[in-house]
Amino acid sequence: MTAARRLLAKVSAYNLNHSLPRANRNISQIPFGHGGKYTTAHNSIARRQSSTATNNDTSSSTTPPPLSSSPQSPGSIDSYVSGPTTHFGYESVSINEKEGRVKKVFENVADSYDVMNDFMSGGLHRYWKDELLRMTGVEPMSKAFRRRASLNYAKKEGVDGSDDKSLLSILDVAGGTGDVAFRFVDAANCEERAKSSGKDEISVTVCDINPEMLRVGESRARTKYGSALLDDTSALTFVEGNAQYLPFDDESFDLYTIAFGLRNVTDVDMALRDALRVLKPGGRFCCLEFSHVTNAPLAQLYDTYSFNVIPKLGEMVANDRDSYQYLVESIRKFCTQEELVSRMEGAGFEDVKYTNMTGGIVAVHEGWKPL
């Protein structure tokens, strides 16, 4: 194991043992008081060896395979797509039609997407994303890597024998407007690093199927950080791609995140398998997604708000009621917490667990690619 990997293993172990929530722990109180042109990046987050409890209750190619060919998931969970039709909200559509219709939804809402997130969640989405950032441990790992890189530079040594590979490579899928990626960029202090010359040791890649969302994200990035971060150090890049067959080589990333995007994918099983493919051995998958409320009174209140208020807000703010009606319905059609655990395990992830937030309105699912 190289010195850099040993260092990362120590940082990862500390973060996972001291700051990450235990398996399937309900942390519903956290959100209320807790605080282009595009490139890809290539060393691996050392997988934890701690005894944290897990949830046991329950050749690369960019050519898209047939969606209906997904293998049967293990156990009693059926394949996410097993016939010629699937769901688009509460509507049944052909599997070939769904992708285009979802794409149209996000084309319609791209410019108002982040504003609508504030309206729909009362600002809670910011806390949920902040918690996702904390759970990934990107900030302490980035500090450790930068210290190591500085020492190696002072000694005029290469880092891990190569200067053209990122020490920490992060992929944020379905993150077109950059809301999650910007948190990684800030936590890793990439803006300060961009004042120096040369390629950044840490890279964040945003991948989204929708060019309109990417357009908004890249514009926001250039306004927020300037162009050096994107053009000179390549710390942040935007790539158009489909989560079901990502345009990246095998074993390219240390961390894969997807926030509020997995439920919009036509074949969730296929997306999970491709997430595993692009992760390096020992790499980590984290999914922040709307889920299923665990408290009956809260569930009733949440449903009332979702179906009676959110579509109206979409009409008022974005002049688009139908898109937000779909988004509300898509949440109800998505996997339960336990079902998503089973699908992740079926895709090949290990040590899979989830953490509920705000009573299960959202959940973070995480798993590791085997070493």
Tab-separated table of C-alpha atoms in Angstrom:
chain	number	residue	atom	x	y	z
A	1	MET	CA	0.000	0.000	0.000
A	2	THR	CA	1.419	3.399	-0.910
A	3	ALA	CA	1.982	6.142	1.647
A	4	ALA	CA	-0.923	8.118	0.219
A	5	ARG	CA	-3.260	5.152	0.558
A	6	ARG	CA	-2.129	4.506	4.133
A	7	LEU	CA	-2.820	8.135	4.950
A	8	LEU	CA	-6.252	7.948	3.365
A	9	ALA	CA	-7.047	4.756	5.245
A	10	LYS	CA	-6.333	6.502	8.550
A	11	VAL	CA	-8.432	9.537	7.678
A	12	SER	CA	-11.282	7.389	6.384
A	13	ALA	CA	-11.243	5.166	9.451
A	14	TYR	CA	-11.322	8.156	11.780
A	15	ASN	CA	-14.168	9.817	9.937
A	16	LEU	CA	-16.225	6.650	9.661
A	17	ASN	CA	-15.756	5.637	13.278
A	18	HIS	CA	-16.280	9.067	14.821
A	19	SER	CA	-18.644	11.057	12.640
A	20	LEU	CA	-20.788	8.870	10.420
A	21	PRO	CA	-24.224	7.744	11.579
A	22	ARG	CA	-24.699	4.114	12.522
A	23	ALA	CA	-26.618	1.821	10.223
A	24	ASN	CA	-30.261	2.701	9.600
A	25	ARG	CA	-30.247	5.303	12.380
A	26	ASN	CA	-33.139	7.730	12.248
A	27	ILE	CA	-31.720	11.264	12.356
A	28	SER	CA	-34.915	13.125	11.647
A	29	GLN	CA	-33.856	15.906	14.002
A	30	ILE	CA	-30.779	16.880	11.987
A	31	PRO	CA	-32.395	19.107	9.337
A	32	PHE	CA	-34.103	21.177	12.017
A	33	GLY	CA	-31.137	21.996	14.201
A	34	HIS	CA	-27.917	20.658	12.626
A	35	GLY	CA	-26.263	22.610	11.557
A	36	GLY	CA	-18.423	22.776	-21.467
A	37	LYS	CA	-16.199	20.956	-22.123
A	38	TYR	CA	-15.663	18.123	-20.227
A	39	THR	CA	-13.021	15.806	-18.881
A	40	THR	CA	-12.850	12.765	-16.649
A	41	ALA	CA	-10.575	12.048	-13.743
A	42	HIS	CA	-8.673	8.879	-12.493
A	43	ASN	CA	-6.505	5.873	-6.502
A	44	SER	CA	-9.008	4.496	-4.195
A	45	ILE	CA	-10.807	5.482	-0.997
A	46	ALA	CA	-9.630	2.741	1.317
A	47	ARG	CA	-12.648	0.752	2.331
A	48	ARG	CA	-13.402	0.805	6.016
A	49	GLN	CA	-12.627	-2.253	8.052
A	50	SER	CA	-14.572	-1.120	11.116
A	51	SER	CA	-17.339	-3.119	12.731
A	52	THR	CA	-20.073	-0.586	12.002
A	53	ALA	CA	-23.379	-2.430	11.796
A	54	THR	CA	-24.742	-3.082	8.323
A	55	ASN	CA	-28.284	-3.518	7.157
A	56	ASN	CA	-28.733	-7.249	6.638
A	57	ASP	CA	-32.381	-7.378	7.399
A	58	THR	CA	-33.559	-7.492	4.478
A	59	SER	CA	-15.471	-5.004	-19.829
A	60	SER	CA	-16.582	-1.337	-19.775
A	61	SER	CA	-18.836	-0.055	-22.523
A	62	THR	CA	-20.848	3.088	-23.154
A	63	THR	CA	-23.196	1.286	-25.538
A	64	PRO	CA	-26.654	1.190	-23.946
A	65	PRO	CA	-27.928	-2.374	-23.504
A	66	PRO	CA	-31.656	-3.077	-23.752
A	67	LEU	CA	-33.385	-1.763	-20.661
A	68	SER	CA	-35.634	-4.778	-20.370
A	69	SER	CA	-32.668	-7.140	-20.126
A	70	SER	CA	-31.836	-6.393	-16.482
A	71	PRO	CA	-31.111	-9.606	-14.603
A	72	GLN	CA	-33.412	-10.638	-11.806
A	73	SER	CA	-32.431	-9.128	-8.500
A	74	PRO	CA	-31.657	-11.585	-5.745
A	75	GLY	CA	-34.283	-12.733	-3.281
A	76	SER	CA	-37.862	-11.624	-3.738
A	77	ILE	CA	-37.059	-8.280	-5.378
A	78	ASP	CA	-38.068	-8.233	-9.024
A	79	SER	CA	-36.017	-6.425	-11.652
A	80	TYR	CA	-36.791	-2.714	-11.691
A	81	VAL	CA	-37.628	-3.009	-15.396
A	82	SER	CA	-38.975	-6.404	-16.437
A	83	GLY	CA	-41.302	-5.687	-19.340
A	84	PRO	CA	-42.073	-3.190	-22.107
A	85	THR	CA	-43.560	-0.553	-19.767
A	86	THR	CA	-42.549	1.338	-16.636
A	87	HIS	CA	-43.907	4.218	-14.590
A	88	PHE	CA	-43.707	7.938	-15.254
A	89	GLY	CA	-45.198	9.185	-12.031
A	90	TYR	CA	-48.538	7.377	-11.816
A	91	GLU	CA	-48.711	6.985	-15.576
A	92	SER	CA	-47.627	3.798	-17.363
A	93	VAL	CA	-45.329	4.479	-20.334
A	94	SER	CA	-43.033	2.440	-22.555
A	95	ILE	CA	-39.480	2.076	-21.306
A	96	ASN	CA	-38.224	3.877	-24.409
A	97	GLU	CA	-40.550	6.825	-23.758
A	98	LYS	CA	-39.705	7.499	-20.111
A	99	GLU	CA	-36.184	8.832	-20.631
A	100	GLY	CA	-37.373	11.454	-23.090
A	101	ARG	CA	-40.231	12.551	-20.865
A	102	VAL	CA	-38.011	12.865	-17.800
A	103	LYS	CA	-35.526	14.825	-19.886
A	104	LYS	CA	-38.289	17.190	-20.923
A	105	VAL	CA	-39.312	17.733	-17.287
A	106	PHE	CA	-35.846	18.908	-16.361
A	107	GLU	CA	-35.463	21.009	-19.480
A	108	ASN	CA	-38.603	22.813	-18.358
A	109	VAL	CA	-37.471	23.381	-14.783
A	110	ALA	CA	-33.692	23.866	-15.222
A	111	ASP	CA	-33.609	27.638	-14.699
A	112	SER	CA	-35.906	27.560	-11.678
A	113	TYR	CA	-34.825	24.192	-10.255
A	114	ASP	CA	-32.831	25.424	-7.247
A	115	VAL	CA	-35.373	28.106	-6.370
A	116	MET	CA	-38.153	25.541	-6.511
A	117	ASN	CA	-36.176	23.222	-4.246
A	118	ASP	CA	-36.200	25.960	-1.608
A	119	PHE	CA	-39.945	26.479	-2.020
A	120	MET	CA	-40.813	22.778	-2.005
A	121	SER	CA	-38.675	21.805	0.979
A	122	GLY	CA	-38.776	25.023	2.973
A	123	GLY	CA	-35.002	25.149	2.559
A	124	LEU	CA	-34.512	21.699	4.087
A	125	HIS	CA	-32.807	20.393	0.953
A	126	ARG	CA	-29.796	22.515	1.922
A	127	TYR	CA	-29.479	20.750	5.273
A	128	TRP	CA	-29.923	17.346	3.649
A	129	LYS	CA	-27.141	18.081	1.166
A	130	ASP	CA	-24.904	19.450	3.926
A	131	GLU	CA	-25.422	16.198	5.818
A	132	LEU	CA	-24.553	14.204	2.701
A	133	LEU	CA	-21.309	16.179	2.460
A	134	ARG	CA	-20.494	15.452	6.094
A	135	MET	CA	-21.187	11.755	5.678
A	136	THR	CA	-18.810	11.474	2.718
A	137	GLY	CA	-15.861	12.785	4.727
A	138	VAL	CA	-14.603	14.782	1.738
A	139	GLU	CA	-13.376	17.703	3.841
A	140	PRO	CA	-10.983	15.792	6.167
A	141	MET	CA	-9.797	13.541	3.353
A	142	SER	CA	-9.065	16.533	1.133
A	143	LYS	CA	-7.038	18.186	3.864
A	144	ALA	CA	-4.999	15.022	4.329
A	145	PHE	CA	-4.367	14.673	0.612
A	146	ARG	CA	-3.344	18.285	0.211
A	147	ARG	CA	-0.905	18.005	3.113
A	148	ARG	CA	0.584	14.914	1.512
A	149	ALA	CA	0.809	16.572	-1.893
A	150	SER	CA	2.539	19.608	-0.347
A	151	LEU	CA	5.108	17.404	1.365
A	152	ASN	CA	5.802	15.512	-1.842
A	153	TYR	CA	6.112	18.760	-3.781
A	154	ALA	CA	8.563	20.127	-1.222
A	155	LYS	CA	10.606	16.963	-1.619
A	156	LYS	CA	10.160	17.167	-5.394
A	157	GLU	CA	8.674	13.710	-5.395
A	158	GLY	CA	5.771	12.415	-7.418
A	159	VAL	CA	2.538	11.548	-5.676
A	160	ASP	CA	1.749	7.843	-6.023
A	161	GLY	CA	4.143	7.853	-8.958
A	162	SER	CA	1.911	9.909	-11.207
A	163	ASP	CA	1.145	13.598	-11.558
A	164	ASP	CA	-1.712	13.229	-14.022
A	165	LYS	CA	-4.089	11.327	-11.748
A	166	SER	CA	-6.275	12.844	-9.067
A	167	LEU	CA	-5.620	11.689	-5.532
A	168	LEU	CA	-9.331	11.990	-4.831
A	169	SER	CA	-11.815	11.781	-7.697
A	170	ILE	CA	-15.499	12.454	-7.049
A	171	LEU	CA	-18.403	11.850	-9.430
A	172	ASP	CA	-21.735	13.556	-8.787
A	173	VAL	CA	-24.409	12.065	-11.043
A	174	ALA	CA	-27.658	13.865	-11.903
A	175	GLY	CA	-26.086	16.949	-10.362
A	176	GLY	CA	-26.420	19.287	-13.313
A	177	THR	CA	-26.966	22.586	-11.477
A	178	GLY	CA	-23.934	21.920	-9.280
A	179	ASP	CA	-25.602	22.254	-5.876
A	180	VAL	CA	-23.912	19.156	-4.411
A	181	ALA	CA	-20.695	19.473	-6.436
A	182	PHE	CA	-20.127	23.025	-5.195
A	183	ARG	CA	-20.214	21.689	-1.631
A	184	PHE	CA	-17.424	19.257	-2.517
A	185	VAL	CA	-15.427	22.003	-4.238
A	186	ASP	CA	-15.742	24.250	-1.168
A	187	ALA	CA	-14.966	21.449	1.298
A	188	ALA	CA	-11.847	20.492	-0.676
A	189	ASN	CA	-10.760	24.146	-0.954
A	190	CYS	CA	-10.447	23.829	-4.718
A	191	GLU	CA	-11.070	27.537	-5.280
A	192	GLU	CA	-7.956	28.467	-3.272
A	193	ARG	CA	-5.977	25.729	-5.040
A	194	ALA	CA	-7.004	27.228	-8.401
A	195	LYS	CA	-4.818	30.248	-7.625
A	196	SER	CA	-1.807	27.991	-8.132
A	197	SER	CA	-0.696	26.490	-11.405
A	198	GLY	CA	-1.119	22.911	-12.514
A	199	LYS	CA	-3.837	20.321	-12.251
A	200	ASP	CA	-5.626	19.996	-8.925
A	201	GLU	CA	-4.992	16.801	-6.944
A	202	ILE	CA	-8.741	16.632	-6.249
A	203	SER	CA	-11.353	16.492	-8.985
A	204	VAL	CA	-15.132	16.807	-8.952
A	205	THR	CA	-17.034	15.681	-12.046
A	206	VAL	CA	-20.697	16.551	-12.538
A	207	CYS	CA	-22.537	14.203	-14.879
A	208	ASP	CA	-26.104	14.794	-16.006
A	209	ILE	CA	-28.223	13.529	-18.879
A	210	ASN	CA	-29.762	16.946	-19.415
A	211	PRO	CA	-27.697	19.609	-21.229
A	212	GLU	CA	-29.963	22.376	-19.931
A	213	MET	CA	-29.215	21.455	-16.315
A	214	LEU	CA	-25.490	21.323	-17.167
A	215	ARG	CA	-25.724	24.724	-18.825
A	216	VAL	CA	-27.177	26.197	-15.647
A	217	GLY	CA	-24.580	24.447	-13.499
A	218	GLU	CA	-21.567	25.544	-15.530
A	219	SER	CA	-22.836	29.113	-15.687
A	220	ARG	CA	-23.293	29.140	-11.910
A	221	ALA	CA	-19.807	27.675	-11.442
A	222	ARG	CA	-18.117	30.320	-13.568
A	223	THR	CA	-20.021	33.063	-11.751
A	224	LYS	CA	-19.181	31.621	-8.330
A	225	TYR	CA	-15.573	30.555	-8.844
A	226	GLY	CA	-14.326	32.117	-12.079
A	227	SER	CA	-12.946	30.128	-14.993
A	228	ALA	CA	-9.616	28.909	-13.561
A	229	LEU	CA	-11.324	26.157	-11.563
A	230	LEU	CA	-12.820	24.692	-14.720
A	231	ASP	CA	-10.292	25.578	-17.395
A	232	ASP	CA	-6.901	25.566	-15.661
A	233	THR	CA	-6.871	23.179	-12.690
A	234	SER	CA	-9.751	20.991	-13.936
A	235	ALA	CA	-10.968	20.650	-10.352
A	236	LEU	CA	-14.553	20.869	-11.610
A	237	THR	CA	-15.883	19.499	-14.890
A	238	PHE	CA	-19.342	19.042	-16.384
A	239	VAL	CA	-20.113	15.978	-18.521
A	240	GLU	CA	-23.290	14.997	-20.329
A	241	GLY	CA	-24.073	11.332	-19.725
A	242	ASN	CA	-26.692	8.759	-18.798
A	243	ALA	CA	-26.529	7.166	-15.323
A	244	GLN	CA	-27.374	3.782	-16.860
A	245	TYR	CA	-24.262	3.736	-19.064
A	246	LEU	CA	-21.864	6.403	-17.888
A	247	PRO	CA	-19.245	7.779	-20.320
A	248	PHE	CA	-16.313	6.886	-18.058
A	249	ASP	CA	-13.752	4.109	-17.892
A	250	ASP	CA	-13.984	1.319	-15.353
A	251	GLU	CA	-12.589	2.114	-11.899
A	252	SER	CA	-12.314	5.867	-12.452
A	253	PHE	CA	-13.735	7.336	-9.224
A	254	ASP	CA	-13.252	7.089	-5.475
A	255	LEU	CA	-16.668	8.474	-4.560
A	256	TYR	CA	-19.979	8.395	-6.448
A	257	THR	CA	-22.866	10.539	-5.248
A	258	ILE	CA	-26.345	11.016	-6.642
A	259	ALA	CA	-28.831	13.381	-4.988
A	260	PHE	CA	-32.520	13.360	-5.903
A	261	GLY	CA	-31.772	11.743	-9.239
A	262	LEU	CA	-31.936	7.972	-8.910
A	263	ARG	CA	-35.740	7.810	-8.883
A	264	ASN	CA	-35.816	9.514	-12.291
A	265	VAL	CA	-33.650	6.844	-13.941
A	266	THR	CA	-35.560	4.419	-16.153
A	267	ASP	CA	-33.738	1.321	-14.870
A	268	VAL	CA	-32.421	1.773	-11.327
A	269	ASP	CA	-30.740	-1.656	-11.335
A	270	MET	CA	-28.738	-0.747	-14.432
A	271	ALA	CA	-27.679	2.577	-12.904
A	272	LEU	CA	-26.504	0.839	-9.733
A	273	ARG	CA	-24.462	-1.672	-11.702
A	274	ASP	CA	-22.823	1.095	-13.708
A	275	ALA	CA	-22.091	3.021	-10.505
A	276	LEU	CA	-20.232	-0.055	-9.268
A	277	ARG	CA	-18.356	-0.302	-12.583
A	278	VAL	CA	-16.958	3.240	-12.523
A	279	LEU	CA	-15.952	3.106	-8.846
A	280	LYS	CA	-12.447	1.993	-7.932
A	281	PRO	CA	-12.086	-1.049	-5.681
A	282	GLY	CA	-12.945	0.156	-2.189
A	283	GLY	CA	-14.833	3.124	-3.647
A	284	ARG	CA	-18.018	4.427	-2.034
A	285	PHE	CA	-21.533	5.011	-3.331
A	286	CYS	CA	-23.839	7.533	-1.610
A	287	CYS	CA	-27.404	8.219	-2.707
A	288	LEU	CA	-29.522	11.006	-1.214
A	289	GLU	CA	-33.111	10.507	-2.319
A	290	PHE	CA	-36.690	11.125	-1.317
A	291	SER	CA	-37.926	8.028	0.434
A	292	HIS	CA	-40.863	6.765	2.495
A	293	VAL	CA	-42.007	8.443	5.707
A	294	THR	CA	-41.913	6.172	8.727
A	295	ASN	CA	-44.380	8.080	10.927
A	296	ALA	CA	-48.064	7.785	9.972
A	297	PRO	CA	-49.225	11.300	11.060
A	298	LEU	CA	-46.214	12.879	9.353
A	299	ALA	CA	-46.860	10.795	6.230
A	300	GLN	CA	-50.430	12.075	6.009
A	301	LEU	CA	-49.322	15.684	6.460
A	302	TYR	CA	-46.514	15.217	3.935
A	303	ASP	CA	-48.867	13.730	1.331
A	304	THR	CA	-51.338	16.572	1.780
A	305	TYR	CA	-48.588	19.144	1.303
A	306	SER	CA	-47.025	17.309	-1.626
A	307	PHE	CA	-50.159	16.861	-3.715
A	308	ASN	CA	-51.952	20.079	-2.849
A	309	VAL	CA	-49.151	22.606	-2.501
A	310	ILE	CA	-46.101	21.591	-4.557
A	311	PRO	CA	-47.823	21.453	-7.994
A	312	LYS	CA	-49.366	24.845	-7.298
A	313	LEU	CA	-45.959	26.240	-6.355
A	314	GLY	CA	-44.615	24.845	-9.620
A	315	GLU	CA	-47.331	26.659	-11.502
A	316	MET	CA	-46.738	29.935	-9.661
A	317	VAL	CA	-42.928	29.987	-9.617
A	318	ALA	CA	-41.960	28.011	-12.718
A	319	ASN	CA	-45.181	28.231	-14.733
A	320	ASP	CA	-45.120	24.448	-14.897
A	321	ARG	CA	-47.606	22.486	-12.796
A	322	ASP	CA	-47.267	19.194	-14.680
A	323	SER	CA	-43.523	18.775	-14.113
A	324	TYR	CA	-43.902	19.188	-10.384
A	325	GLN	CA	-46.915	16.889	-10.314
A	326	TYR	CA	-44.637	14.264	-11.872
A	327	LEU	CA	-41.907	14.897	-9.299
A	328	VAL	CA	-44.384	14.389	-6.446
A	329	GLU	CA	-45.727	11.188	-7.980
A	330	SER	CA	-42.238	9.850	-8.756
A	331	ILE	CA	-41.380	9.923	-5.060
A	332	ARG	CA	-44.306	7.635	-4.242
A	333	LYS	CA	-43.364	5.195	-6.996
A	334	PHE	CA	-39.723	4.923	-5.933
A	335	CYS	CA	-38.201	2.135	-3.831
A	336	THR	CA	-38.683	1.870	-0.108
A	337	GLN	CA	-35.577	2.130	2.029
A	338	GLU	CA	-35.288	-1.649	2.377
A	339	GLU	CA	-35.935	-2.310	-1.297
A	340	LEU	CA	-33.136	0.019	-2.343
A	341	VAL	CA	-30.803	-1.769	0.073
A	342	SER	CA	-31.658	-5.061	-1.659
A	343	ARG	CA	-31.098	-3.577	-5.100
A	344	MET	CA	-27.715	-2.177	-4.097
A	345	GLU	CA	-26.670	-5.539	-2.700
A	346	GLY	CA	-27.915	-7.203	-5.880
A	347	ALA	CA	-25.736	-4.830	-7.923
A	348	GLY	CA	-22.678	-5.952	-5.956
A	349	PHE	CA	-22.234	-3.345	-3.208
A	350	GLU	CA	-21.076	-4.393	0.247
A	351	ASP	CA	-21.810	-3.047	3.746
A	352	VAL	CA	-24.994	-1.395	2.491
A	353	LYS	CA	-26.963	0.734	4.935
A	354	TYR	CA	-29.246	3.725	5.004
A	355	THR	CA	-29.895	6.715	7.237
A	356	ASN	CA	-33.324	8.333	7.418
A	357	MET	CA	-33.636	12.085	7.709
A	358	THR	CA	-36.720	14.107	8.638
A	359	GLY	CA	-38.703	11.016	9.497
A	360	GLY	CA	-37.865	9.225	6.262
A	361	ILE	CA	-38.856	12.031	3.892
A	362	VAL	CA	-35.352	11.529	2.565
A	363	ALA	CA	-32.724	8.853	3.156
A	364	VAL	CA	-29.042	8.432	2.404
A	365	HIS	CA	-28.102	4.970	1.171
A	366	GLU	CA	-24.444	4.044	1.072
A	367	GLY	CA	-22.402	1.051	0.004
A	368	TRP	CA	-18.869	0.055	-0.929
A	369	LYS	CA	-17.337	-1.586	-3.966
A	370	PRO	CA	-15.467	-4.734	-2.897
A	371	LEU	CA	-11.694	-4.490	-2.801
